[in-house]
Short mmCIF file of C-alpha atoms in Angstrom, two decimals:
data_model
loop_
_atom_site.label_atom_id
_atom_site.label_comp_id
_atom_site.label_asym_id
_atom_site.label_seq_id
_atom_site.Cartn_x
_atom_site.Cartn_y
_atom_site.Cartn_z
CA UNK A 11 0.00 0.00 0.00
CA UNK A 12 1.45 3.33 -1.23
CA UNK A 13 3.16 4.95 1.95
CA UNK A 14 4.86 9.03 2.76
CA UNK A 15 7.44 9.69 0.96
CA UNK A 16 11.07 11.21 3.22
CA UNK A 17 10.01 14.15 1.55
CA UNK A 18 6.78 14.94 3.38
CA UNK A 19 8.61 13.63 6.35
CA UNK A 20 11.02 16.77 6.12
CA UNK A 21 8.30 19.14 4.82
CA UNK A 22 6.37 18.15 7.83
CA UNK A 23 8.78 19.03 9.93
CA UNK A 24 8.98 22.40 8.67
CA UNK A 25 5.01 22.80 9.00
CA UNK A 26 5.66 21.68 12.76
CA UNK A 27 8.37 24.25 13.41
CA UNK A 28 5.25 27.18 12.27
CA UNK A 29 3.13 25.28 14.20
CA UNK A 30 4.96 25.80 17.63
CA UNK A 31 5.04 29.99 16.72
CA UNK A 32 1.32 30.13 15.12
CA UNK A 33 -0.69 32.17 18.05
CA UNK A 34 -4.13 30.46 16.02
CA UNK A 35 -3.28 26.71 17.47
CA UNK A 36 -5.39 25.73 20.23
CA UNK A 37 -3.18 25.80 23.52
CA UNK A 38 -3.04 22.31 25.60
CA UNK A 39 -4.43 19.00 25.06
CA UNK A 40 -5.10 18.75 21.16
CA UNK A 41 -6.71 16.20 19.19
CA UNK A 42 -6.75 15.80 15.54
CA UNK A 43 -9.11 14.19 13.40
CA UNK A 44 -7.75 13.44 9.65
CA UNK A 45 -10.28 13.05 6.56
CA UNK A 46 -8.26 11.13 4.00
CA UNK A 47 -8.77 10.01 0.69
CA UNK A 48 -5.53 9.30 -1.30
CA UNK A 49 -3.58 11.87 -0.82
CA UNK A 50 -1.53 11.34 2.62
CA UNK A 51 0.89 13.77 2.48
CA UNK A 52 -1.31 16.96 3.81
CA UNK A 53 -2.88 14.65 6.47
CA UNK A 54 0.97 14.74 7.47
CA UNK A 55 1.69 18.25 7.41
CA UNK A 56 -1.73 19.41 9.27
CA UNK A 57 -0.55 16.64 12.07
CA UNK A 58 2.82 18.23 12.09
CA UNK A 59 1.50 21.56 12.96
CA UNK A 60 -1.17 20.50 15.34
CA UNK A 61 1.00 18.21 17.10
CA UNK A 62 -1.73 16.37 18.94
CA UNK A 63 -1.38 14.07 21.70
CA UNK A 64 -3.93 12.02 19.86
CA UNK A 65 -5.58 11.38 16.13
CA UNK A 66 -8.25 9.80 14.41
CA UNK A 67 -8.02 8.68 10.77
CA UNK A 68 -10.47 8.91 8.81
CA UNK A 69 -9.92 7.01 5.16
CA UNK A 70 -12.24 7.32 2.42
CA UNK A 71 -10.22 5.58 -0.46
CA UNK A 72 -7.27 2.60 -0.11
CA UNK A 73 -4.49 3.69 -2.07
CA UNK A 74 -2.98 2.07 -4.33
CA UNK A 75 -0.01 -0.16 -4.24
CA UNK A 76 2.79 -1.06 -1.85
CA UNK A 77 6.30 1.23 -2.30
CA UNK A 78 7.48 0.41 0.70
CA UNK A 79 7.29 3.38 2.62
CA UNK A 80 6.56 3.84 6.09
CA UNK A 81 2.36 3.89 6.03
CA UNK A 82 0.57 7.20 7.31
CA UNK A 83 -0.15 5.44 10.93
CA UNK A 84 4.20 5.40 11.21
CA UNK A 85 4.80 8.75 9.53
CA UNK A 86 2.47 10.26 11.94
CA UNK A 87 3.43 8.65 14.98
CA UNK A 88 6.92 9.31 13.92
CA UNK A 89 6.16 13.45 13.12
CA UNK A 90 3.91 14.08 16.48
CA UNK A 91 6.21 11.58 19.03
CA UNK A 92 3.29 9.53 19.93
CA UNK A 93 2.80 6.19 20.29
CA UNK A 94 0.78 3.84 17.98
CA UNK A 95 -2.27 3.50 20.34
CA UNK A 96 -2.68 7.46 20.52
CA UNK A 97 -3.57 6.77 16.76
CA UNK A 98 -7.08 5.23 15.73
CA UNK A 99 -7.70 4.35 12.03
CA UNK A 100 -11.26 3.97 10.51
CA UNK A 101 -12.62 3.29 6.85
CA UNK A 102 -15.24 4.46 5.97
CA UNK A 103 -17.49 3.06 3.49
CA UNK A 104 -21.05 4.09 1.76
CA UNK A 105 -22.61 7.48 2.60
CA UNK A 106 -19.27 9.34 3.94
CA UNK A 107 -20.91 12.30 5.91
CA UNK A 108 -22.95 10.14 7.78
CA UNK A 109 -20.41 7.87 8.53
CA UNK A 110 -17.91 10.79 9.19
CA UNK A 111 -20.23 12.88 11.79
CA UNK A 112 -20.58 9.59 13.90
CA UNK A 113 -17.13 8.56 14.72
CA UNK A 114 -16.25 11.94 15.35
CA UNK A 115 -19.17 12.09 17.87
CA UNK A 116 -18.03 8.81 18.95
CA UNK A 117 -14.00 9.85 19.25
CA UNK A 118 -15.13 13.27 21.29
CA UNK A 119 -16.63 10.82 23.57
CA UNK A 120 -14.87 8.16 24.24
CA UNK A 121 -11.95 10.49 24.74
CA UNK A 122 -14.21 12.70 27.08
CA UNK A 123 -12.30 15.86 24.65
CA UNK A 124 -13.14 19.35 24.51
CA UNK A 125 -14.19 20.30 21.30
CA UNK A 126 -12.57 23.00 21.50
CA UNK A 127 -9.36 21.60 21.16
CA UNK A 128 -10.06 19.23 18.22
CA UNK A 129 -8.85 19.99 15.00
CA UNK A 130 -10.65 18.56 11.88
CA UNK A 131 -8.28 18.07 8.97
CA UNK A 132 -10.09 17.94 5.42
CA UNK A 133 -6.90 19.18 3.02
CA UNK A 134 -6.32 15.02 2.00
CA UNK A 135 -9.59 14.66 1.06
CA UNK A 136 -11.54 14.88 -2.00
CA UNK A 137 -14.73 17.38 -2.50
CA UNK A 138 -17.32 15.37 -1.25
CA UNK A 139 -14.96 14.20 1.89
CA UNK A 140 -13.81 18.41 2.14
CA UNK A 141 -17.48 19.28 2.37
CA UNK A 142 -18.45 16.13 4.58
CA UNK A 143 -15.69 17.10 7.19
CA UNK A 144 -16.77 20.60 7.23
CA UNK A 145 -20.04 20.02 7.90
CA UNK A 146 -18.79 17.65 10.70
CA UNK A 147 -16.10 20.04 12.25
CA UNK A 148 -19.51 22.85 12.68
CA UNK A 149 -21.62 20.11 14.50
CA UNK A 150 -19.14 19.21 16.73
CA UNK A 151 -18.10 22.20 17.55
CA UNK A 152 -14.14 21.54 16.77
CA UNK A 153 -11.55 23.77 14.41
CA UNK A 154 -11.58 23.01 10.78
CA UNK A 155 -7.70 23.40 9.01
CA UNK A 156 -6.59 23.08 5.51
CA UNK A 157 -3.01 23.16 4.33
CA UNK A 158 -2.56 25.25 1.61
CA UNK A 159 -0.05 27.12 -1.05
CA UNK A 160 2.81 26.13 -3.49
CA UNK A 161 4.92 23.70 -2.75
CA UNK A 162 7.94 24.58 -0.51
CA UNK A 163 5.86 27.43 0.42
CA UNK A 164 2.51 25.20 2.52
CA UNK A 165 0.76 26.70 5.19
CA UNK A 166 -2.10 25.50 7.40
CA UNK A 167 -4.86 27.47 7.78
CA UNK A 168 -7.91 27.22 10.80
CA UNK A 169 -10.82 28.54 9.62
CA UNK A 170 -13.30 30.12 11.39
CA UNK A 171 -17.18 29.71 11.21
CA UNK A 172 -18.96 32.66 10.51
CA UNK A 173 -22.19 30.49 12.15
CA UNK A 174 -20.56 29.42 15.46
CA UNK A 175 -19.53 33.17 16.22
CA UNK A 176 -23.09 34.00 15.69
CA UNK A 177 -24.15 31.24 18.29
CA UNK A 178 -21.49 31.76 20.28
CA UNK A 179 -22.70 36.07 20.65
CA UNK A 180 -26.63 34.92 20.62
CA UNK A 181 -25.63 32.34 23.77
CA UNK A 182 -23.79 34.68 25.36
CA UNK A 183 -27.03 37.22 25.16
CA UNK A 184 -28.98 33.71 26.77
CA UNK A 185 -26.24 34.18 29.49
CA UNK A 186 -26.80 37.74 29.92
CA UNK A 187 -30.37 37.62 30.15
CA UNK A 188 -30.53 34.66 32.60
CA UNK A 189 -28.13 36.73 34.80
CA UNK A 190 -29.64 39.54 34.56
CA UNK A 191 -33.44 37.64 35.80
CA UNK A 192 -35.00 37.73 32.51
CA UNK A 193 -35.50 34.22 32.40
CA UNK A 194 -38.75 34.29 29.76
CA UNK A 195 -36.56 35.89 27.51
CA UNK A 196 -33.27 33.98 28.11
CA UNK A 197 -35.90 30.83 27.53
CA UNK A 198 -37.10 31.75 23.96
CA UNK A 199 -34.04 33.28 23.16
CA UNK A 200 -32.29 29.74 23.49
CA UNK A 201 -35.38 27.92 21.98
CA UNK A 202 -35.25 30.21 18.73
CA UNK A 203 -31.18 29.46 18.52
CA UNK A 204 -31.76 25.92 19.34
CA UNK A 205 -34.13 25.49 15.68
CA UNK A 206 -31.11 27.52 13.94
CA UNK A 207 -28.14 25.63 15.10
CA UNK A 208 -26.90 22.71 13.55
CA UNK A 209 -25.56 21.22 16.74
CA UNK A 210 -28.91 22.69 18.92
CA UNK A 211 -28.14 21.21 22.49
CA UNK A 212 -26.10 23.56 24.31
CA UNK A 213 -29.33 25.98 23.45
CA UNK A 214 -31.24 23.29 24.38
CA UNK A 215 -29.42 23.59 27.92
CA UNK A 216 -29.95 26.30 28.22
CA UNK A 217 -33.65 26.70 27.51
CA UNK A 218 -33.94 24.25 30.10
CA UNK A 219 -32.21 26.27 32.84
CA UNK A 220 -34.05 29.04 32.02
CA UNK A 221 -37.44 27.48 31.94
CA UNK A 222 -36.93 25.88 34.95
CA UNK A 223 -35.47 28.72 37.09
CA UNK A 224 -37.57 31.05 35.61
CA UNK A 225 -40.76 29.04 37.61
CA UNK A 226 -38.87 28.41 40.24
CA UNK A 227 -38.71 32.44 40.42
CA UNK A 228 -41.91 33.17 40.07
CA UNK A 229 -42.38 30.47 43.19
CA UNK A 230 -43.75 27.76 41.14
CA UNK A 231 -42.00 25.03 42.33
CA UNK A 232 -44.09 22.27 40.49
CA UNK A 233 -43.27 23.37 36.77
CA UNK A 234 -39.44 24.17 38.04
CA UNK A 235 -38.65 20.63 38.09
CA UNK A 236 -38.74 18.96 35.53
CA UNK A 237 -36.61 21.32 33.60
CA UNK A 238 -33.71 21.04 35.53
CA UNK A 239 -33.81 17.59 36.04
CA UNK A 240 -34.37 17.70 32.02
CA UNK A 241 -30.93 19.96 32.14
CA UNK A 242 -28.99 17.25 33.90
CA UNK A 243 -30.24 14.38 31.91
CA UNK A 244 -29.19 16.46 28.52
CA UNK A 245 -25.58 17.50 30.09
CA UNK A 246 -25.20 13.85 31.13
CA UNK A 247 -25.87 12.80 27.68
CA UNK A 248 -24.26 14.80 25.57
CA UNK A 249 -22.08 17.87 27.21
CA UNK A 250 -18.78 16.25 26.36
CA UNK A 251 -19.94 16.28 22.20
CA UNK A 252 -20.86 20.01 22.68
CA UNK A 253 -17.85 22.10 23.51
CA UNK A 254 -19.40 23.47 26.44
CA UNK A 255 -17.48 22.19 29.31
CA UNK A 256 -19.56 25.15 31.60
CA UNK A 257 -22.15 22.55 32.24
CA UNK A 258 -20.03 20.02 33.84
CA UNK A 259 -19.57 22.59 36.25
CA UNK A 260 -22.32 24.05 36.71
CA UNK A 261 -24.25 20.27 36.77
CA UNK A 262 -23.39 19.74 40.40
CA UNK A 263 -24.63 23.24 41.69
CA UNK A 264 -28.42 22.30 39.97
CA UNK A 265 -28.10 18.86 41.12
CA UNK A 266 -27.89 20.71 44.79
CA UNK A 267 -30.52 23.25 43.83
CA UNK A 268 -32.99 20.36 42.70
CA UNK A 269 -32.64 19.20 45.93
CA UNK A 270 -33.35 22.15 47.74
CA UNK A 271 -36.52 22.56 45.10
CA UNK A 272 -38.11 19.42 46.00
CA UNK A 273 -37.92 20.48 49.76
CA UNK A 274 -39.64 23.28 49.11
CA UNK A 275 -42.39 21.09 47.10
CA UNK A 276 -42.78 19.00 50.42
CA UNK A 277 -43.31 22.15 52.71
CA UNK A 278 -47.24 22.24 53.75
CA UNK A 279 -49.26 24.62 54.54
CA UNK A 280 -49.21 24.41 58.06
CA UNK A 281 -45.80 23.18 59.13
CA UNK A 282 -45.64 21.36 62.54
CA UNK A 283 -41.75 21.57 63.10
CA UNK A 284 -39.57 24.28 62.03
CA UNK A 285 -37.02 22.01 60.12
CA UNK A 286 -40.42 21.43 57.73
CA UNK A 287 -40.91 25.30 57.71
CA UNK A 288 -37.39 26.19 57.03
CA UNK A 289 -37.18 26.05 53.15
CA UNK A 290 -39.66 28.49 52.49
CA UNK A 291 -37.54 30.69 54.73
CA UNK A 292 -34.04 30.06 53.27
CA UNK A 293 -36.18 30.46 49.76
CA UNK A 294 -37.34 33.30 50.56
CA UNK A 295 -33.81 35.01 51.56
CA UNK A 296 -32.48 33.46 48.58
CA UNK A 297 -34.88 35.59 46.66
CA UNK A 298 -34.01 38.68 48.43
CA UNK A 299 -30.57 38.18 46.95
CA UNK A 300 -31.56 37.70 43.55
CA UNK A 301 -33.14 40.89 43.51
CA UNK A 302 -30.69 42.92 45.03
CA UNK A 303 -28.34 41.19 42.22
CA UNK A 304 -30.52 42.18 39.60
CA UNK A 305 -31.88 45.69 41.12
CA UNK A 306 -35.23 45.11 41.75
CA UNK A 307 -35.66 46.94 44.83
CA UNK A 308 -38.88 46.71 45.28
CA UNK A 309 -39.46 43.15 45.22
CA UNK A 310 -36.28 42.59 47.67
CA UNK A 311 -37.89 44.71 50.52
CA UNK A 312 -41.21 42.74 50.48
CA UNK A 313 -39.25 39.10 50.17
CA UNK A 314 -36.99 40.72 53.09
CA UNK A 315 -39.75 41.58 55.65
CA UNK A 316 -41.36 38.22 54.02
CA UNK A 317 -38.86 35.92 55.33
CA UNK A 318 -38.79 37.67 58.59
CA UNK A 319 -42.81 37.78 59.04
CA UNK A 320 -43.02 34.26 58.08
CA UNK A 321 -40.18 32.90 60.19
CA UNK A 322 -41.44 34.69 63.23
CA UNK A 323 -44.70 33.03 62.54
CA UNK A 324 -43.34 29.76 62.35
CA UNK A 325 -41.85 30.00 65.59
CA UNK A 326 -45.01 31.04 67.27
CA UNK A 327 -46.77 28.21 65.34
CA UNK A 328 -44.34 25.01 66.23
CA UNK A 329 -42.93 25.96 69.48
CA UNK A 330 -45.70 28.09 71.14
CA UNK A 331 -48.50 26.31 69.86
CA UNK A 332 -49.97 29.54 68.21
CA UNK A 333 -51.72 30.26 65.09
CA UNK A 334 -51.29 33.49 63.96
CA UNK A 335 -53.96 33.38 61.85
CA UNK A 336 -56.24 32.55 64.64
CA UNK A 337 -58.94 35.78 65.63
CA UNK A 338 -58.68 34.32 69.16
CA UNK A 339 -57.47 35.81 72.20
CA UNK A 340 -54.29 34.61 72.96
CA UNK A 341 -54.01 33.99 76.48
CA UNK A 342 -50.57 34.69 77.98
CA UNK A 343 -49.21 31.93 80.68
CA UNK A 344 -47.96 34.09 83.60
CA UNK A 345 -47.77 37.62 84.82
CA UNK A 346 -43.92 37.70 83.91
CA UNK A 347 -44.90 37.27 80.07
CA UNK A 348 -47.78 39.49 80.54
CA UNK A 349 -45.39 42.68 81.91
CA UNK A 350 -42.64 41.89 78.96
CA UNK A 351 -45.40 42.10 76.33
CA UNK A 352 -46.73 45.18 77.28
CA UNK A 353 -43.39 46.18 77.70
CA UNK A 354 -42.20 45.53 74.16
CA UNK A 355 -45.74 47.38 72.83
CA UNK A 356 -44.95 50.34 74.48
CA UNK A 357 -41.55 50.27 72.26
CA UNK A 358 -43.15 48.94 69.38
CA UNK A 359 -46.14 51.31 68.80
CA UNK A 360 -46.78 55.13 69.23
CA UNK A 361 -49.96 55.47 71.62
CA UNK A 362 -49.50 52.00 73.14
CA UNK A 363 -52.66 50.71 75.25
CA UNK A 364 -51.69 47.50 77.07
CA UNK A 365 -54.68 45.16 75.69
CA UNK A 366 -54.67 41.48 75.30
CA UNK A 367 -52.95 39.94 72.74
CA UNK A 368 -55.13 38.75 70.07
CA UNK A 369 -55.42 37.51 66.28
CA UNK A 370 -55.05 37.64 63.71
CA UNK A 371 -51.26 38.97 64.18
CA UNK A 372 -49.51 41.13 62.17
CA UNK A 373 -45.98 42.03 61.98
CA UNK A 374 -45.30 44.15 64.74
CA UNK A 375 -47.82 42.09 67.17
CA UNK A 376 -45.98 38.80 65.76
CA UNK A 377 -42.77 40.37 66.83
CA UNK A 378 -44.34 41.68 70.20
CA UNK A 379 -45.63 38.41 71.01
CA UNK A 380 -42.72 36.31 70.63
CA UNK A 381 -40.21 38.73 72.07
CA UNK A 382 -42.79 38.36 75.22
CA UNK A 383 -42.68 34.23 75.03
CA UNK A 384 -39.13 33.83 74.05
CA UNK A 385 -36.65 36.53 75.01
CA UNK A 386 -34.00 34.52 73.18
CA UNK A 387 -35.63 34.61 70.00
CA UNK A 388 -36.18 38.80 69.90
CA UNK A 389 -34.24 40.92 72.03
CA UNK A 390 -34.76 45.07 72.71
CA UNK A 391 -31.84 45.20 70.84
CA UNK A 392 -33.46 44.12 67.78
CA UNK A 393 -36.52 45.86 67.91
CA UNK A 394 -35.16 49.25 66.34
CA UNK A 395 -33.78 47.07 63.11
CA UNK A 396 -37.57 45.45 62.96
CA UNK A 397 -39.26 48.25 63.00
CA UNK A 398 -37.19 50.50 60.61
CA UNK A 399 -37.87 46.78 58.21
CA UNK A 400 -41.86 47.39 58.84
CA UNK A 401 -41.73 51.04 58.26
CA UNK A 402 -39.95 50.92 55.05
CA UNK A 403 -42.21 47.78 53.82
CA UNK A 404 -45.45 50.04 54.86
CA UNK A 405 -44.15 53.02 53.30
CA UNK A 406 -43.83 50.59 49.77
CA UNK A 407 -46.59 48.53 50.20
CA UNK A 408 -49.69 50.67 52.16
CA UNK A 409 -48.56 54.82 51.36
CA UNK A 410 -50.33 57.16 48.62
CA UNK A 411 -47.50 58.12 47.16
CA UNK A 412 -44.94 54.86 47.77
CA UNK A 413 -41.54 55.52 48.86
CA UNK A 414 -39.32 53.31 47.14
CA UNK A 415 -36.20 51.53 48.78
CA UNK A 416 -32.64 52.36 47.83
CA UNK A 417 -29.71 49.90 47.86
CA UNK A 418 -27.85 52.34 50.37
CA UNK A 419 -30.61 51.80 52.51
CA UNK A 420 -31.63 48.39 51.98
CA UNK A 421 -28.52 46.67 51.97
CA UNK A 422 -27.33 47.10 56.23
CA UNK A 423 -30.82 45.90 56.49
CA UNK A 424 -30.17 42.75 54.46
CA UNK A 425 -26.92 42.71 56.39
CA UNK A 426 -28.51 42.85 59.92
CA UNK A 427 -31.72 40.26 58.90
CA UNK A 428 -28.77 37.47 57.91
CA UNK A 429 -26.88 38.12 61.23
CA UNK A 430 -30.12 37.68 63.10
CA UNK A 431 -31.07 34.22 61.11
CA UNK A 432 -27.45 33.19 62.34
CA UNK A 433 -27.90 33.59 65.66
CA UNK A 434 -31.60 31.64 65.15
CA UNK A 435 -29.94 29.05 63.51
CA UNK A 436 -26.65 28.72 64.52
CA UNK A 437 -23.39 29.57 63.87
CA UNK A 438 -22.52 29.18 60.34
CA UNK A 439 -25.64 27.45 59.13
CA UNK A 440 -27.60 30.39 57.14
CA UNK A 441 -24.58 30.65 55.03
CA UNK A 442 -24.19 27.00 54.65
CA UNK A 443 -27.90 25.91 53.60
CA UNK A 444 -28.61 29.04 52.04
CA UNK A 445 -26.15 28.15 49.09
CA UNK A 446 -28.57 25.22 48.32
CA UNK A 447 -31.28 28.07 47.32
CA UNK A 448 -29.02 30.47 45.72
CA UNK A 449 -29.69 30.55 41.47
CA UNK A 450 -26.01 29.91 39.55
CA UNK A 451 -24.92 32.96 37.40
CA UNK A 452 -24.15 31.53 33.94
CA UNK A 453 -22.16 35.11 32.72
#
């Protein structure tokens, strides 16, 4: 079988010593797949240059004869220093793009490779294999090179795709609207690039985040599911065909968040421990963060005093045996109690007048009643910080002409709720399980 003449050996050499200097060659691991008909000799000269630490042939035609030259497996293991089994050799019969596109997809695989770093050679081929292995190099995502010029005078040439930097700026604008908490539009953004692309799954990824964090945002925990557990299915699949190694990263954070989502599925209505309550609570601070992230003011006030309001609730609820919703008088259980809630009125409201406590309880009689029950829980120190939370939620929420929260103000407030969580939860713990709730950026 015809084999590579000493000539390309020495020409190849030459290619290799450009290759080392061109700033265009991917940097670390390299792989490089070959589409060759029966011309070896640019096969030879593209390897030389890529000098990959592995290679996949790709033959379309036998060549003729035997001259008894070293074959195109020897020359290239010879030109690149590698060893024979860094060097897989397939031919391909029948329908050659079909053929071509699935051992590729099978090679990025089995080699777990980023396809970022493969290089798709087409210069040996004919026109039908030149077109085939373009095609191929775009739906894998990988660099497409062809040698080219005179003889003595060869370069090789990566080429870039004109289609893939127009994915690559429309998924970064996915990105950017995900990040930025417009998840309807980061959603049908990716599904509109996903019916353009070739190689649709990384949009497909990403529609799925979005979808699914986008209901998880608006508190519908029931339709954020399935999306991200379609997310980690897809990325499990397929993420190392794609060339976007991001998702093996990110798959562990939304395998955590999942987690956290399904707790919050399984919180009821009327929790009757405060480890069953908690979620809602840790979702709800989680919230508050988003929105300070992506300036919504507003809305991180009213999940602020939320999380406080509820959380104070559920305390009076599972360890006081209270329902706040209750129209009831709630009868207090000794004269010690009675003096402290009075006392904390008297600090809580202008124009206090000490009568009994009684549903349904809002805010400031939530607060007054447990600091009354459970000096632990709310001490006069933290009545000032409560009540500047309630009068900035009421001027929002309840005046004619709302006053609207600023991030100067808002943010020691934010500051001073957390610090107040740590001390109900222990050392160490808000940070720790509040992670669990906390959206990934994908900028």
């Amino acid at each position: 079988m015809k084999g590579v003449p000493e000539s390309a050996l020495l020409a190849a050499r030459t290619l290799a010593a450009q290759g080392e200097a061109a700033p265009g060659r991917p940097r670390g691991p390299r792989a490089l797949v070959c589409v060759v008909g029966t011309e070896l000799w640019p096969a030879l000269g593209v390897a030389a240059w890529v000098a990959p630490e592995q290679i996949l042939l790709l033959r379309l035609a036998r060549p003729p004869g035997d001259d008894g030259a070293p074959n195109l497996m020897e020359a290239l293991a010879r030109v690149c220093e590698i060893s024979f089994d860094r060097i897989e050799q397939q031919w391909l019969e029948g329908e050659a793009e079909a053929a071509l596109y699935g051992e590729v997809r099978d090679f990025l695989s089995r080699g777990k490779l980023d396809p970022a770093r493969v290089v798709v050679d087409v210069s040996g081929a004919d026109p039908l294999g030149r077109a085939a292995g373009a095609l191929v190099a775009e739906a894998a995502g990988a660099r497409l090179a062809l040698l080219s010029g005179a003889e003595g005078e060869e370069q090789v040439r990566l080429l870039a795709s004109p289609t893939r930097a127009s994915g690559t700026d429309a998924l970064a604008r996915v990105r950017e609207a995900f990040d930025g908490g417009r998840y309807a539009d980061a959603e049908v953004r990716a599904r509109e690039l996903a019916g353009q692309l070739y190689e649709p799954r990384e949009a497909e990824a990403l529609a799925s985040l979005a979808a699914g964090y986008g209901a998880w945002h608006r508190f519908d925990f029931e339709a954020a599911e399935a999306p991200l557990a379609d997310f980690l299915e897809l990325t499990r699949k397929h993420e190392g065909q794609g060339g976007w190694a991001w998702a093996a990263e990110l798959r562990e954070r939304v395998g955590e968040n999942l987690e956290a989502l399904r707790e919050l599925r399984r919180v009821p209505e009327r929790p009757a421990r405060l480890e069953e309550g908690l979620p809602a609570i840790l979702n709800h601070l989680a919230a508050t963060h988003r929105a300070m992230t992506q300036v919504d003011l507003d809305d991180a006030l009213l999940l602020l005093h939320g999380a406080v309001e509820r959380w104070v609730d559920l305390v009076l609820r599972c360890e006081h045996a209270l329902d706040p919703d209750d129209h009831a008088v709630i009868p207090l259980p000794d004269p010690e109690v009675e003096a402290r809630f009075h006392a904390l009125g008297e600090q809580l409201f202008e124009g206090y007048r000490p009568l009994p406590a009684q549903g349904p309880l809002l805010f400031r009689r939530a607060v007054q009643l447990l600091g009354a029950l459970d000096a632990d829980r709310i001490t006069p120190g933290d009545l000032g910080w409560l009540q500047g939370l309630g009068h900035m939620r009421n001027a929002l929420a309840h005046a004619l002409v709302p006053t609207h929260p600023t991030a100067k103000l808002l943010q020691p407030k934010l500051g001073r709720v957390e610090a107040w969580f740590e001390g109900q939860l222990g050392e160490g713990a808000l940070s720790r399980r509040l992670r669990r709730f906390t959206f990934p950026p994908l900028g």
